[in-house]
């Protein structure tokens, strides 16, 4: 399949001088142009289904632990393996995006995570499930980085933050779909069957790939640069002296933010069901507040990253996320109403901090190595950040899940410190 557009399509890409097309509440979307809007739809759908497939595990964790007779450390290992594999997959997908194109790389990642999510549902034992989940992580890791780059190269500098923030909001959409499916599936089937059904529903992304193959193309500038450089994206380039500092601190930033986020994403369902004693329906209800906050947080954070700047937005929500996670994990017994009250700001803050990532990491690297740079730093951070949810898993038996969640706050502190080594990039053109 060729991703080279017909000559007339080159005029669809907006520039910083588009002016009136960028005004109004949806100006950022209109300014993408027809091809950019199709790319947006493909990346939005891919990331939503990426999220859906990821959350099939955390939502099924209690049932899995009972079915295979696992302790907290072993269940935490599922997340660690997923995130470690995603680090490898994401880094490779970034290089692939520079070599064969953003759209082709995106389709490969979607097919990979869909196939192995379904395979998880057929796992006969703990070991095979661990292997399938690791392979699922290869595709899971690459989708966001590639999709974010695809859309960033269509977006105008003026609205790139909110455009990529809207892409990030699709994570909450996929999370919500997974929570709804969890409530339905676990209400209909017994736990021993329900977790398998949850994984089997992960086949849905295959439909998206069929549409993307026909409708989505790379930005013209990205195609021109790739052809000029003969698709020579590589890891070596992002460790050369001119980019080494950026790569180190961007990786550290990603480690902190994702360590905090995946601590929550992995353990909150277990915390609600096991530590707080909520039913399946009750857990789904409490997650509604968390997910609603997350969706609005992505959109708000996207707006603020354009208004405040990339660094200020991340600093602000790193602080607020740390405060919220400590408070949420230490709600007194019998005060479950506070789980609802604090769930919304917790979801809001831990998502708003991500809204600037797509634009920020894209702006830190030149076009020729943008996939390699963003793919490596984001996913290396995800792999190293996997230590956080695993630590919670091993400490949960003695500290309780709620008490161990404090390690997520430490992650946000690391992210705030990492910003000291990175520049502000708001308004930068992706030439």
PDB file of C-alpha atoms in Angstrom, residues 53-340:
ATOM      1  CA  UNK A  53      -7.596  -3.588  25.059  1.00  0.00           C
ATOM      2  CA  UNK A  54      -5.262  -2.428  27.837  1.00  0.00           C
ATOM      3  CA  UNK A  55      -8.033  -2.201  30.444  1.00  0.00           C
ATOM      4  CA  UNK A  56      -9.312  -5.704  29.782  1.00  0.00           C
ATOM      5  CA  UNK A  57      -6.553  -6.804  32.172  1.00  0.00           C
ATOM      6  CA  UNK A  58      -6.910  -4.436  35.167  1.00  0.00           C
ATOM      7  CA  UNK A  59     -10.701  -4.849  35.138  1.00  0.00           C
ATOM      8  CA  UNK A  60     -10.355  -8.644  35.091  1.00  0.00           C
ATOM      9  CA  UNK A  61      -7.528  -8.763  37.637  1.00  0.00           C
ATOM     10  CA  UNK A  62      -9.537 -10.030  40.615  1.00  0.00           C
ATOM     11  CA  UNK A  63     -11.155 -12.806  38.541  1.00  0.00           C
ATOM     12  CA  UNK A  64      -7.792 -13.782  37.052  1.00  0.00           C
ATOM     13  CA  UNK A  65      -6.154 -13.955  40.465  1.00  0.00           C
ATOM     14  CA  UNK A  66      -8.912 -16.262  41.722  1.00  0.00           C
ATOM     15  CA  UNK A  67      -8.914 -18.445  38.586  1.00  0.00           C
ATOM     16  CA  UNK A  68      -5.151 -19.067  38.535  1.00  0.00           C
ATOM     17  CA  UNK A  69      -4.591 -18.752  42.308  1.00  0.00           C
ATOM     18  CA  UNK A  70      -2.273 -15.730  42.055  1.00  0.00           C
ATOM     19  CA  UNK A  71      -1.018 -13.393  44.762  1.00  0.00           C
ATOM     20  CA  UNK A  72      -0.737  -9.596  44.429  1.00  0.00           C
ATOM     21  CA  UNK A  73       2.874  -9.756  43.275  1.00  0.00           C
ATOM     22  CA  UNK A  74       2.023 -12.109  40.433  1.00  0.00           C
ATOM     23  CA  UNK A  75      -0.935 -10.045  39.261  1.00  0.00           C
ATOM     24  CA  UNK A  76       1.242  -6.934  39.359  1.00  0.00           C
ATOM     25  CA  UNK A  77       3.707  -8.782  37.145  1.00  0.00           C
ATOM     26  CA  UNK A  78       1.117  -8.788  34.329  1.00  0.00           C
ATOM     27  CA  UNK A  79       1.280  -5.011  34.186  1.00  0.00           C
ATOM     28  CA  UNK A  80       5.055  -4.932  34.457  1.00  0.00           C
ATOM     29  CA  UNK A  81       5.482  -7.354  31.560  1.00  0.00           C
ATOM     30  CA  UNK A  82       2.952  -5.425  29.468  1.00  0.00           C
ATOM     31  CA  UNK A  83       4.698  -2.116  30.057  1.00  0.00           C
ATOM     32  CA  UNK A  84       8.206  -3.496  29.579  1.00  0.00           C
ATOM     33  CA  UNK A  85       7.194  -5.072  26.269  1.00  0.00           C
ATOM     34  CA  UNK A  86       5.396  -1.882  25.294  1.00  0.00           C
ATOM     35  CA  UNK A  87       8.653   0.000  25.786  1.00  0.00           C
ATOM     36  CA  UNK A  88      10.338  -2.238  23.242  1.00  0.00           C
ATOM     37  CA  UNK A  89       7.376  -2.209  20.860  1.00  0.00           C
ATOM     38  CA  UNK A  90       6.943   1.540  21.075  1.00  0.00           C
ATOM     39  CA  UNK A  91      10.597   2.275  20.420  1.00  0.00           C
ATOM     40  CA  UNK A  92      10.617  -0.048  17.407  1.00  0.00           C
ATOM     41  CA  UNK A  93       7.352   1.428  16.115  1.00  0.00           C
ATOM     42  CA  UNK A  94       8.886   4.896  16.270  1.00  0.00           C
ATOM     43  CA  UNK A  95      11.798   3.862  14.058  1.00  0.00           C
ATOM     44  CA  UNK A  96       9.363   2.039  11.774  1.00  0.00           C
ATOM     45  CA  UNK A  97       7.298   5.227  11.457  1.00  0.00           C
ATOM     46  CA  UNK A  98      10.375   7.110  10.252  1.00  0.00           C
ATOM     47  CA  UNK A  99      11.284   4.362   7.793  1.00  0.00           C
ATOM     48  CA  UNK A 100       7.983   3.168   6.259  1.00  0.00           C
ATOM     49  CA  UNK A 101       5.574   5.959   7.225  1.00  0.00           C
ATOM     50  CA  UNK A 102       3.276   6.896  10.087  1.00  0.00           C
ATOM     51  CA  UNK A 103       0.128   5.216   8.753  1.00  0.00           C
ATOM     52  CA  UNK A 104       1.723   1.879   7.930  1.00  0.00           C
ATOM     53  CA  UNK A 105       3.385   1.731  11.339  1.00  0.00           C
ATOM     54  CA  UNK A 106       0.093   2.662  13.011  1.00  0.00           C
ATOM     55  CA  UNK A 107      -1.782  -0.185  11.307  1.00  0.00           C
ATOM     56  CA  UNK A 108       0.902  -2.694  12.311  1.00  0.00           C
ATOM     57  CA  UNK A 109       0.634  -1.680  15.970  1.00  0.00           C
ATOM     58  CA  UNK A 110      -3.180  -1.905  15.971  1.00  0.00           C
ATOM     59  CA  UNK A 111      -3.204  -5.392  14.443  1.00  0.00           C
ATOM     60  CA  UNK A 112      -0.556  -6.574  16.915  1.00  0.00           C
ATOM     61  CA  UNK A 113      -2.342  -5.481  20.088  1.00  0.00           C
ATOM     62  CA  UNK A 114      -5.710  -6.767  18.818  1.00  0.00           C
ATOM     63  CA  UNK A 115      -4.436 -10.258  17.923  1.00  0.00           C
ATOM     64  CA  UNK A 116      -2.662 -10.856  21.206  1.00  0.00           C
ATOM     65  CA  UNK A 117      -5.447  -9.418  23.362  1.00  0.00           C
ATOM     66  CA  UNK A 118      -7.730 -12.055  21.864  1.00  0.00           C
ATOM     67  CA  UNK A 119      -5.034 -14.693  22.436  1.00  0.00           C
ATOM     68  CA  UNK A 120      -5.024 -13.815  26.145  1.00  0.00           C
ATOM     69  CA  UNK A 121      -8.600 -15.094  26.339  1.00  0.00           C
ATOM     70  CA  UNK A 122      -7.418 -18.571  25.318  1.00  0.00           C
ATOM     71  CA  UNK A 123      -4.564 -18.772  27.834  1.00  0.00           C
ATOM     72  CA  UNK A 124      -4.575 -22.129  29.698  1.00  0.00           C
ATOM     73  CA  UNK A 125      -2.275 -21.024  32.527  1.00  0.00           C
ATOM     74  CA  UNK A 126      -0.485 -18.118  34.184  1.00  0.00           C
ATOM     75  CA  UNK A 127       2.704 -18.501  32.125  1.00  0.00           C
ATOM     76  CA  UNK A 128       0.996 -18.461  28.725  1.00  0.00           C
ATOM     77  CA  UNK A 129      -1.136 -15.476  29.712  1.00  0.00           C
ATOM     78  CA  UNK A 130       2.031 -13.649  30.743  1.00  0.00           C
ATOM     79  CA  UNK A 131       3.580 -14.339  27.314  1.00  0.00           C
ATOM     80  CA  UNK A 132       0.463 -13.261  25.390  1.00  0.00           C
ATOM     81  CA  UNK A 133       0.188 -10.111  27.457  1.00  0.00           C
ATOM     82  CA  UNK A 134       3.828  -9.277  26.726  1.00  0.00           C
ATOM     83  CA  UNK A 135       3.230  -9.713  22.989  1.00  0.00           C
ATOM     84  CA  UNK A 136       0.113  -7.551  23.256  1.00  0.00           C
ATOM     85  CA  UNK A 137       2.336  -4.914  24.829  1.00  0.00           C
ATOM     86  CA  UNK A 138       4.480  -4.713  21.690  1.00  0.00           C
ATOM     87  CA  UNK A 139       1.546  -3.278  19.721  1.00  0.00           C
ATOM     88  CA  UNK A 140       0.082  -1.365  22.656  1.00  0.00           C
ATOM     89  CA  UNK A 141       3.336   0.511  23.129  1.00  0.00           C
ATOM     90  CA  UNK A 142       3.644   1.794  19.598  1.00  0.00           C
ATOM     91  CA  UNK A 143       0.128   2.996  18.811  1.00  0.00           C
ATOM     92  CA  UNK A 144       0.041   6.257  20.751  1.00  0.00           C
ATOM     93  CA  UNK A 145       3.467   7.518  19.732  1.00  0.00           C
ATOM     94  CA  UNK A 146       2.867   6.864  16.032  1.00  0.00           C
ATOM     95  CA  UNK A 147      -0.697   8.202  16.062  1.00  0.00           C
ATOM     96  CA  UNK A 148       0.353  11.345  17.928  1.00  0.00           C
ATOM     97  CA  UNK A 149       3.105  12.074  15.410  1.00  0.00           C
ATOM     98  CA  UNK A 150       0.732  11.501  12.490  1.00  0.00           C
ATOM     99  CA  UNK A 151      -1.716  14.115  13.804  1.00  0.00           C
ATOM    100  CA  UNK A 152       0.943  16.518  15.130  1.00  0.00           C
ATOM    101  CA  UNK A 153       2.332  16.857  11.604  1.00  0.00           C
ATOM    102  CA  UNK A 154      -1.076  17.983  10.357  1.00  0.00           C
ATOM    103  CA  UNK A 155      -1.872  20.311  13.276  1.00  0.00           C
ATOM    104  CA  UNK A 156      -1.061  24.015  13.297  1.00  0.00           C
ATOM    105  CA  UNK A 157       1.420  25.307  15.873  1.00  0.00           C
ATOM    106  CA  UNK A 158      -1.280  27.520  17.370  1.00  0.00           C
ATOM    107  CA  UNK A 159      -3.585  24.632  18.285  1.00  0.00           C
ATOM    108  CA  UNK A 160      -1.301  21.614  18.391  1.00  0.00           C
ATOM    109  CA  UNK A 161      -1.707  21.199  22.147  1.00  0.00           C
ATOM    110  CA  UNK A 162      -5.490  20.990  22.141  1.00  0.00           C
ATOM    111  CA  UNK A 163      -5.494  18.874  18.967  1.00  0.00           C
ATOM    112  CA  UNK A 164      -3.249  16.269  20.581  1.00  0.00           C
ATOM    113  CA  UNK A 165      -5.156  16.689  23.854  1.00  0.00           C
ATOM    114  CA  UNK A 166      -8.308  15.660  22.000  1.00  0.00           C
ATOM    115  CA  UNK A 167      -6.465  12.571  20.713  1.00  0.00           C
ATOM    116  CA  UNK A 168      -5.449  11.790  24.294  1.00  0.00           C
ATOM    117  CA  UNK A 169      -9.087  12.045  25.402  1.00  0.00           C
ATOM    118  CA  UNK A 170      -9.821   8.930  23.349  1.00  0.00           C
ATOM    119  CA  UNK A 171      -8.000   6.965  26.061  1.00  0.00           C
ATOM    120  CA  UNK A 172     -10.847   7.842  28.431  1.00  0.00           C
ATOM    121  CA  UNK A 173     -13.369   6.820  25.753  1.00  0.00           C
ATOM    122  CA  UNK A 174     -11.756   3.397  25.436  1.00  0.00           C
ATOM    123  CA  UNK A 175     -11.529   3.114  29.225  1.00  0.00           C
ATOM    124  CA  UNK A 176     -15.226   3.886  29.531  1.00  0.00           C
ATOM    125  CA  UNK A 177     -16.127   1.293  26.881  1.00  0.00           C
ATOM    126  CA  UNK A 178     -14.042  -1.280  28.740  1.00  0.00           C
ATOM    127  CA  UNK A 179     -15.754  -0.424  32.047  1.00  0.00           C
ATOM    128  CA  UNK A 180     -19.195  -0.764  30.435  1.00  0.00           C
ATOM    129  CA  UNK A 181     -18.237  -4.068  28.846  1.00  0.00           C
ATOM    130  CA  UNK A 182     -16.801  -5.259  32.169  1.00  0.00           C
ATOM    131  CA  UNK A 183     -20.065  -4.501  33.955  1.00  0.00           C
ATOM    132  CA  UNK A 184     -22.093  -6.320  31.284  1.00  0.00           C
ATOM    133  CA  UNK A 185     -19.825  -9.331  30.860  1.00  0.00           C
ATOM    134  CA  UNK A 186     -19.239  -9.965  34.563  1.00  0.00           C
ATOM    135  CA  UNK A 187     -22.953  -9.599  35.236  1.00  0.00           C
ATOM    136  CA  UNK A 188     -23.857 -12.220  32.607  1.00  0.00           C
ATOM    137  CA  UNK A 189     -21.045 -14.776  32.966  1.00  0.00           C
ATOM    138  CA  UNK A 190     -19.419 -16.342  35.990  1.00  0.00           C
ATOM    139  CA  UNK A 191     -15.978 -14.913  36.797  1.00  0.00           C
ATOM    140  CA  UNK A 192     -14.142 -17.970  35.422  1.00  0.00           C
ATOM    141  CA  UNK A 193     -15.601 -17.356  31.963  1.00  0.00           C
ATOM    142  CA  UNK A 194     -16.085 -13.597  32.035  1.00  0.00           C
ATOM    143  CA  UNK A 195     -12.396 -12.710  32.014  1.00  0.00           C
ATOM    144  CA  UNK A 196     -11.916 -14.751  28.833  1.00  0.00           C
ATOM    145  CA  UNK A 197     -14.869 -13.031  27.142  1.00  0.00           C
ATOM    146  CA  UNK A 198     -13.398  -9.636  28.055  1.00  0.00           C
ATOM    147  CA  UNK A 199     -10.176 -10.464  26.221  1.00  0.00           C
ATOM    148  CA  UNK A 200     -12.033 -11.864  23.200  1.00  0.00           C
ATOM    149  CA  UNK A 201     -13.830  -8.550  22.707  1.00  0.00           C
ATOM    150  CA  UNK A 202     -10.372  -7.118  22.009  1.00  0.00           C
ATOM    151  CA  UNK A 203     -10.788  -8.131  18.362  1.00  0.00           C
ATOM    152  CA  UNK A 204     -12.688  -4.879  17.646  1.00  0.00           C
ATOM    153  CA  UNK A 205      -9.637  -2.866  16.431  1.00  0.00           C
ATOM    154  CA  UNK A 206      -9.337  -5.033  13.314  1.00  0.00           C
ATOM    155  CA  UNK A 207     -12.281  -3.117  11.826  1.00  0.00           C
ATOM    156  CA  UNK A 208     -10.409   0.161  12.206  1.00  0.00           C
ATOM    157  CA  UNK A 209      -7.435  -1.111  10.202  1.00  0.00           C
ATOM    158  CA  UNK A 210      -9.650  -1.878   7.191  1.00  0.00           C
ATOM    159  CA  UNK A 211     -10.861   1.741   7.159  1.00  0.00           C
ATOM    160  CA  UNK A 212      -7.410   3.234   7.736  1.00  0.00           C
ATOM    161  CA  UNK A 213      -5.906   1.288   4.855  1.00  0.00           C
ATOM    162  CA  UNK A 214      -8.214   3.079   2.435  1.00  0.00           C
ATOM    163  CA  UNK A 215      -8.664   6.532   3.959  1.00  0.00           C
ATOM    164  CA  UNK A 216      -5.661   7.731   6.005  1.00  0.00           C
ATOM    165  CA  UNK A 217      -2.377   9.123   4.665  1.00  0.00           C
ATOM    166  CA  UNK A 218       0.789  10.673   6.087  1.00  0.00           C
ATOM    167  CA  UNK A 219       1.241  14.452   6.040  1.00  0.00           C
ATOM    168  CA  UNK A 220       2.927  15.591   2.789  1.00  0.00           C
ATOM    169  CA  UNK A 221       5.893  17.135   4.620  1.00  0.00           C
ATOM    170  CA  UNK A 222       6.576  13.862   6.456  1.00  0.00           C
ATOM    171  CA  UNK A 223       6.466  11.934   3.174  1.00  0.00           C
ATOM    172  CA  UNK A 224       8.899  14.370   1.553  1.00  0.00           C
ATOM    173  CA  UNK A 225      11.369  14.165   4.451  1.00  0.00           C
ATOM    174  CA  UNK A 226      11.182  10.361   4.549  1.00  0.00           C
ATOM    175  CA  UNK A 227      11.837  10.105   0.821  1.00  0.00           C
ATOM    176  CA  UNK A 228      14.707  12.592   1.046  1.00  0.00           C
ATOM    177  CA  UNK A 229      16.329  10.627   3.876  1.00  0.00           C
ATOM    178  CA  UNK A 230      15.470   7.257   2.296  1.00  0.00           C
ATOM    179  CA  UNK A 231      13.652   6.198   5.467  1.00  0.00           C
ATOM    180  CA  UNK A 232      16.771   6.130   7.652  1.00  0.00           C
ATOM    181  CA  UNK A 233      15.241   6.768  11.060  1.00  0.00           C
ATOM    182  CA  UNK A 234      17.297   5.193  13.857  1.00  0.00           C
ATOM    183  CA  UNK A 235      17.963   5.155  17.593  1.00  0.00           C
ATOM    184  CA  UNK A 236      21.560   6.273  17.048  1.00  0.00           C
ATOM    185  CA  UNK A 237      20.446   9.676  15.762  1.00  0.00           C
ATOM    186  CA  UNK A 238      18.585  10.620  18.950  1.00  0.00           C
ATOM    187  CA  UNK A 239      21.687   9.917  21.062  1.00  0.00           C
ATOM    188  CA  UNK A 240      23.986  12.216  19.099  1.00  0.00           C
ATOM    189  CA  UNK A 241      25.304  15.256  21.028  1.00  0.00           C
ATOM    190  CA  UNK A 242      22.697  17.686  19.681  1.00  0.00           C
ATOM    191  CA  UNK A 243      19.781  15.527  20.897  1.00  0.00           C
ATOM    192  CA  UNK A 244      21.282  13.544  23.800  1.00  0.00           C
ATOM    193  CA  UNK A 245      20.160  15.929  26.570  1.00  0.00           C
ATOM    194  CA  UNK A 246      16.651  16.061  25.138  1.00  0.00           C
ATOM    195  CA  UNK A 247      16.425  12.272  24.924  1.00  0.00           C
ATOM    196  CA  UNK A 248      17.602  11.735  28.518  1.00  0.00           C
ATOM    197  CA  UNK A 249      15.284  14.264  30.136  1.00  0.00           C
ATOM    198  CA  UNK A 250      12.295  13.449  27.918  1.00  0.00           C
ATOM    199  CA  UNK A 251      12.705   9.793  28.892  1.00  0.00           C
ATOM    200  CA  UNK A 252      12.857  10.743  32.573  1.00  0.00           C
ATOM    201  CA  UNK A 253       9.735  12.890  32.191  1.00  0.00           C
ATOM    202  CA  UNK A 254       7.879   9.996  30.592  1.00  0.00           C
ATOM    203  CA  UNK A 255       9.044   7.629  33.332  1.00  0.00           C
ATOM    204  CA  UNK A 256       7.627   9.788  36.102  1.00  0.00           C
ATOM    205  CA  UNK A 257       4.275  10.554  34.516  1.00  0.00           C
ATOM    206  CA  UNK A 258       3.635   6.999  33.384  1.00  0.00           C
ATOM    207  CA  UNK A 259       4.844   5.493  36.640  1.00  0.00           C
ATOM    208  CA  UNK A 260       2.196   7.542  38.426  1.00  0.00           C
ATOM    209  CA  UNK A 261      -0.511   6.923  35.860  1.00  0.00           C
ATOM    210  CA  UNK A 262      -0.140   3.159  35.502  1.00  0.00           C
ATOM    211  CA  UNK A 263      -0.017   2.727  39.264  1.00  0.00           C
ATOM    212  CA  UNK A 264      -3.555   4.113  39.315  1.00  0.00           C
ATOM    213  CA  UNK A 265      -4.778   2.487  36.107  1.00  0.00           C
ATOM    214  CA  UNK A 266      -3.636  -0.933  37.294  1.00  0.00           C
ATOM    215  CA  UNK A 267      -4.657  -0.909  40.923  1.00  0.00           C
ATOM    216  CA  UNK A 268      -7.723   1.309  41.371  1.00  0.00           C
ATOM    217  CA  UNK A 269     -10.195  -1.414  40.212  1.00  0.00           C
ATOM    218  CA  UNK A 270      -8.611  -3.883  42.671  1.00  0.00           C
ATOM    219  CA  UNK A 271      -8.561  -1.215  45.395  1.00  0.00           C
ATOM    220  CA  UNK A 272     -12.272  -0.555  44.938  1.00  0.00           C
ATOM    221  CA  UNK A 273     -13.277  -4.201  44.816  1.00  0.00           C
ATOM    222  CA  UNK A 274     -10.914  -5.781  47.349  1.00  0.00           C
ATOM    223  CA  UNK A 275      -9.934  -3.042  49.827  1.00  0.00           C
ATOM    224  CA  UNK A 276     -13.257  -1.172  49.743  1.00  0.00           C
ATOM    225  CA  UNK A 277     -15.489  -4.230  49.211  1.00  0.00           C
ATOM    226  CA  UNK A 278     -17.504  -2.866  46.265  1.00  0.00           C
ATOM    227  CA  UNK A 279     -19.518  -5.139  43.956  1.00  0.00           C
ATOM    228  CA  UNK A 280     -18.979  -5.376  40.192  1.00  0.00           C
ATOM    229  CA  UNK A 281     -21.736  -2.832  39.562  1.00  0.00           C
ATOM    230  CA  UNK A 282     -20.474  -0.662  42.416  1.00  0.00           C
ATOM    231  CA  UNK A 283     -16.930  -0.696  41.057  1.00  0.00           C
ATOM    232  CA  UNK A 284     -18.223   0.302  37.619  1.00  0.00           C
ATOM    233  CA  UNK A 285     -20.190   3.158  39.181  1.00  0.00           C
ATOM    234  CA  UNK A 286     -17.203   4.561  41.048  1.00  0.00           C
ATOM    235  CA  UNK A 287     -15.024   4.221  37.960  1.00  0.00           C
ATOM    236  CA  UNK A 288     -17.567   6.370  36.086  1.00  0.00           C
ATOM    237  CA  UNK A 289     -16.525   9.388  38.161  1.00  0.00           C
ATOM    238  CA  UNK A 290     -12.838   8.649  37.627  1.00  0.00           C
ATOM    239  CA  UNK A 291     -13.248   8.192  33.868  1.00  0.00           C
ATOM    240  CA  UNK A 292     -15.484  11.262  33.469  1.00  0.00           C
ATOM    241  CA  UNK A 293     -12.822  13.340  35.183  1.00  0.00           C
ATOM    242  CA  UNK A 294     -10.194  11.791  32.907  1.00  0.00           C
ATOM    243  CA  UNK A 295     -12.069  12.694  29.724  1.00  0.00           C
ATOM    244  CA  UNK A 296     -12.527  16.327  30.742  1.00  0.00           C
ATOM    245  CA  UNK A 297      -8.962  16.429  32.024  1.00  0.00           C
ATOM    246  CA  UNK A 298      -7.567  15.483  28.622  1.00  0.00           C
ATOM    247  CA  UNK A 299      -9.580  18.204  26.879  1.00  0.00           C
ATOM    248  CA  UNK A 300      -8.821  20.862  29.496  1.00  0.00           C
ATOM    249  CA  UNK A 301      -5.153  19.978  29.639  1.00  0.00           C
ATOM    250  CA  UNK A 302      -4.948  20.251  25.849  1.00  0.00           C
ATOM    251  CA  UNK A 303      -6.343  23.784  26.031  1.00  0.00           C
ATOM    252  CA  UNK A 304      -4.061  24.792  28.902  1.00  0.00           C
ATOM    253  CA  UNK A 305      -0.921  23.432  27.267  1.00  0.00           C
ATOM    254  CA  UNK A 306      -1.509  25.911  24.423  1.00  0.00           C
ATOM    255  CA  UNK A 307      -2.277  28.761  26.839  1.00  0.00           C
ATOM    256  CA  UNK A 308       0.223  28.140  29.647  1.00  0.00           C
ATOM    257  CA  UNK A 309       2.916  26.327  27.692  1.00  0.00           C
ATOM    258  CA  UNK A 310       3.989  22.679  27.731  1.00  0.00           C
ATOM    259  CA  UNK A 311       6.185  22.848  30.829  1.00  0.00           C
ATOM    260  CA  UNK A 312       3.831  24.857  33.037  1.00  0.00           C
ATOM    261  CA  UNK A 313       0.926  22.556  32.237  1.00  0.00           C
ATOM    262  CA  UNK A 314       2.915  19.471  33.229  1.00  0.00           C
ATOM    263  CA  UNK A 315       4.261  21.105  36.391  1.00  0.00           C
ATOM    264  CA  UNK A 316       0.783  22.158  37.490  1.00  0.00           C
ATOM    265  CA  UNK A 317      -0.835  18.768  37.069  1.00  0.00           C
ATOM    266  CA  UNK A 318       2.145  16.810  38.426  1.00  0.00           C
ATOM    267  CA  UNK A 319       1.612  18.610  41.735  1.00  0.00           C
ATOM    268  CA  UNK A 320      -2.174  18.213  41.714  1.00  0.00           C
ATOM    269  CA  UNK A 321      -1.975  14.525  40.696  1.00  0.00           C
ATOM    270  CA  UNK A 322       0.422  13.735  43.548  1.00  0.00           C
ATOM    271  CA  UNK A 323      -1.895  15.381  46.071  1.00  0.00           C
ATOM    272  CA  UNK A 324      -4.971  13.593  44.707  1.00  0.00           C
ATOM    273  CA  UNK A 325      -3.398  10.133  44.619  1.00  0.00           C
ATOM    274  CA  UNK A 326      -2.246  10.349  48.255  1.00  0.00           C
ATOM    275  CA  UNK A 327      -5.668  11.572  49.354  1.00  0.00           C
ATOM    276  CA  UNK A 328      -7.542   8.902  47.368  1.00  0.00           C
ATOM    277  CA  UNK A 329      -5.465   6.047  48.743  1.00  0.00           C
ATOM    278  CA  UNK A 330      -5.979   7.148  52.337  1.00  0.00           C
ATOM    279  CA  UNK A 331      -9.743   7.655  52.517  1.00  0.00           C
ATOM    280  CA  UNK A 332     -10.888   6.294  55.909  1.00  0.00           C
ATOM    281  CA  UNK A 333     -12.911   3.092  56.087  1.00  0.00           C
ATOM    282  CA  UNK A 334     -16.639   3.793  55.938  1.00  0.00           C
ATOM    283  CA  UNK A 335     -16.178   7.077  54.059  1.00  0.00           C
ATOM    284  CA  UNK A 336     -16.872   5.634  50.616  1.00  0.00           C
ATOM    285  CA  UNK A 337     -18.708   8.769  49.517  1.00  0.00           C
ATOM    286  CA  UNK A 338     -15.292  10.382  49.289  1.00  0.00           C
ATOM    287  CA  UNK A 339     -14.322   7.782  46.683  1.00  0.00           C
ATOM    288  CA  UNK A 340     -16.906   9.423  44.449  1.00  0.00           C
TER     289      UNK A 340
END
